[in-house]
Amino acid sequence: ENVSLPFKLYCLTVMTLVAATYTVALRYTRTVETELYFSTTAVCITEVIKLFLSVGILAKETGSLSRLITSLKENVFGSPTELLKLSVPSLVYALQNNMAFVALSNLDVAVYQVTYQLKIPCTALCTVLMLNRTLSKLQWFSVFMLCGGVTLVQWKPAQATKVQVEQNPWLGFGAIAVAVLCSGFAGVYFEKVVKSSDTSLWVRNIQMYLPGIVVTLFGVYMSDGAQVLEKGFFYGYTYYVWFVIFLASVGGLYTSVVVKYTDNIMKGFSAAAAIVLSTVASVILFGLQITVTFSLGAFLVCISIYLYGLPRQDTTKIQPSETKSSKERLATV
């Protein structure tokens, strides 16, 4: 599907701004507000809102209620195979989030920040292997530069604490490796499903969000089940919390649009730019101090975005698998 460059830039810009605003709002709700809410329930509600928004957009796309019902019957409830296909990224993302938590519990924060950024080159590698694309040497260089830049932007020196927590580094590195692979695989898998057929993007979103709701409800039960039963599903919710949930929902929908019309690598660059913007906003709102490492990291992020945009080769479309073998595509690394 041919889409103009200005529209692609518009999608990336909106996603960056929404992601940056979401990060700042989330920080506010977790640091300024006195009563904390259950993050697991917020994630579940986000999936529900994304589902309803997708249904609403699909209704506008189909043009009538009868066509909407017909589309849902044929593509969602009447197609269990497609529904099962889109449940894969939901389950993989759930595994990724849990593995990230295990890794953070068994690794120092600095080590976690560095190793978790390997999801950026991992996404590029999955793009090459799963979508039959080829990245130039300059693009690979910019991807690893982005990885280093994001690491520096998020870098915080480890602080010694009196409470010594028992950690298992091998378990931590194993968990981070699984999380990195899950991140790359799930994003590229969804991109491949979306771009390999003419099925509406919003139908694909509905197919993914339905099992996503089931997965997140299970997460609520496993993590905060007893407390939710005691205090209520919406305990600690304020207007700011609902604003965060709304931003997360809109951001999730825009992520699917970005994946549809650009690719997962560009999504990673957009997310990196959002991290830089949110940190700058936090300096103004929360009095954070900009460090030398942040300045250097922000510079690397900006340069990497510029370098990745230099090649004129279109990497947003799935190429026929017969064109090149995996070894030939990896030879450009």
Tab-separated table of C-alpha atoms in Angstrom, residues 3-13:
chain	number	residue	atom	x	y	z
A	3	VAL	CA	1.584	5.977	1.342
A	4	SER	CA	3.179	9.388	0.952
A	5	LEU	CA	6.258	10.327	2.956
A	6	PRO	CA	4.521	13.313	4.641
A	7	PHE	CA	1.830	10.978	5.993
A	8	LYS	CA	4.476	8.588	7.362
A	9	LEU	CA	6.264	11.497	9.046
A	10	TYR	CA	2.951	12.706	10.439
A	11	CYS	CA	2.231	9.268	11.969
A	12	LEU	CA	5.707	9.086	13.499
A	13	THR	CA	5.453	12.623	14.884
